[in-house]
Coordinates of C-alpha atoms in Angstrom, one line a residue:
M1 CA -29.2 48.6 2.4
R2 CA -27.2 45.9 0.4
I3 CA -27.1 42.6 2.1
N4 CA -26.4 40.5 -0.9
L5 CA -23.2 39.1 0.4
W6 CA -25.0 36.9 3.0
H7 CA -25.5 33.4 1.9
Y8 CA -26.9 30.2 3.1
S9 CA -25.0 27.0 2.3
N10 CA -26.9 24.3 4.1
R11 CA -26.7 20.8 2.7
R12 CA -30.2 20.9 1.2
Y13 CA -29.4 24.0 -0.9
R14 CA -26.0 22.8 -2.1
M15 CA -27.3 21.4 -5.3
Q16 CA -28.8 24.8 -6.2
G17 CA -25.5 26.5 -5.5
T18 CA -25.0 29.5 -3.3
R19 CA -28.3 31.1 -2.4
Y20 CA -28.8 34.6 -1.0
I21 CA -30.2 34.2 2.5
L22 CA -32.6 37.0 2.4
S23 CA -34.1 36.0 -1.0
E24 CA -34.5 32.4 0.2
Y25 CA -36.0 33.6 3.5
V26 CA -38.6 35.7 1.6
E27 CA -39.4 32.8 -0.7
Q28 CA -39.9 30.3 2.1
A29 CA -42.0 32.8 4.1
M30 CA -44.2 33.5 1.0
A31 CA -44.7 29.8 0.6
Q32 CA -46.5 29.8 4.0
A33 CA -48.8 32.7 3.0
L34 CA -52.5 32.4 3.5
Y35 CA -55.0 34.3 1.4
D36 CA -58.7 35.0 1.9
K37 CA -61.3 36.4 -0.5
L38 CA -63.2 39.1 1.5
E39 CA -66.9 39.9 1.2
D40 CA -66.2 42.9 -1.0
S41 CA -64.3 40.6 -3.5
T42 CA -60.9 42.0 -2.4
F43 CA -58.2 39.8 -1.0
S44 CA -56.2 39.7 2.2
G45 CA -53.0 37.8 2.8
R46 CA -50.9 37.0 5.8
I47 CA -47.9 35.0 6.9
P48 CA -48.8 33.5 10.3
V49 CA -45.3 32.9 11.4
C50 CA -44.4 36.5 10.7
K51 CA -46.5 38.4 13.2
G52 CA -48.1 41.6 11.7
V53 CA -47.3 40.8 8.1
V54 CA -50.7 41.4 6.5
A55 CA -51.6 42.9 3.1
F56 CA -54.7 43.6 1.0
G57 CA -55.3 43.9 -2.7
T58 CA -58.1 44.1 -5.3
T59 CA -56.8 41.0 -7.0
L60 CA -55.0 38.0 -5.6
H61 CA -51.9 38.9 -7.6
Q62 CA -51.9 42.5 -6.2
C63 CA -52.4 41.1 -2.7
E64 CA -49.4 38.7 -3.2
D65 CA -47.2 41.6 -4.4
E66 CA -48.2 43.8 -1.5
L67 CA -47.6 40.9 1.0
R68 CA -44.1 40.4 -0.4
S69 CA -43.3 44.1 -0.2
T70 CA -44.7 44.2 3.4
L71 CA -42.6 41.1 4.3
E72 CA -39.4 42.6 2.9
D73 CA -40.0 45.8 4.9
W74 CA -40.8 43.9 8.0
I75 CA -37.6 41.9 7.7
L76 CA -35.4 44.9 7.1
V77 CA -37.0 46.8 10.0
G78 CA -36.6 43.8 12.3
L79 CA -32.9 43.4 11.3
K80 CA -32.2 47.1 11.8
F81 CA -33.8 47.2 15.3
G82 CA -32.5 43.8 16.4
H83 CA -35.9 42.1 16.7
T84 CA -35.9 38.4 16.8
L85 CA -37.2 37.1 13.5
P86 CA -38.8 33.6 13.2
V87 CA -36.6 30.8 11.9
I88 CA -38.2 29.6 8.6
R89 CA -37.2 26.2 7.1
G90 CA -33.9 26.3 9.0
I91 CA -33.0 29.9 7.9
D92 CA -32.1 31.9 11.0
L93 CA -31.6 35.6 10.3
N94 CA -30.9 36.2 13.9
K95 CA -27.3 34.8 13.6
E96 CA -24.4 36.9 12.8
P97 CA -24.0 36.8 9.0
T98 CA -21.0 35.2 7.3
R99 CA -19.4 37.4 4.7
E100 CA -17.4 36.5 1.6
P101 CA -13.9 38.0 1.4
M102 CA -13.8 41.0 -1.0
D103 CA -11.3 39.2 -3.2
A104 CA -13.8 36.4 -3.7
L105 CA -16.0 38.8 -5.7

């Protein structure tokens, strides 16, 4: 599923140029991730605003990678089935996307 034509051009992102909305959404969600070291020395991670997005790993880095992958899948499933996704830092994936004209590519 290619969604790379969606972009977010809010005033606070203008200095960075056009940002891809899904990439920015993932980054902002990951910035809210919480991690715990478990009794068996493995790690758990979750993103409280994204209900059900939880991951585990033997290292913190592996847990973070798993959490990012879980989040990406969670977003795509939510979009496919029309679930309401949380608005994160002003990024609302529930709105109809704007698309660039093909001649702009």
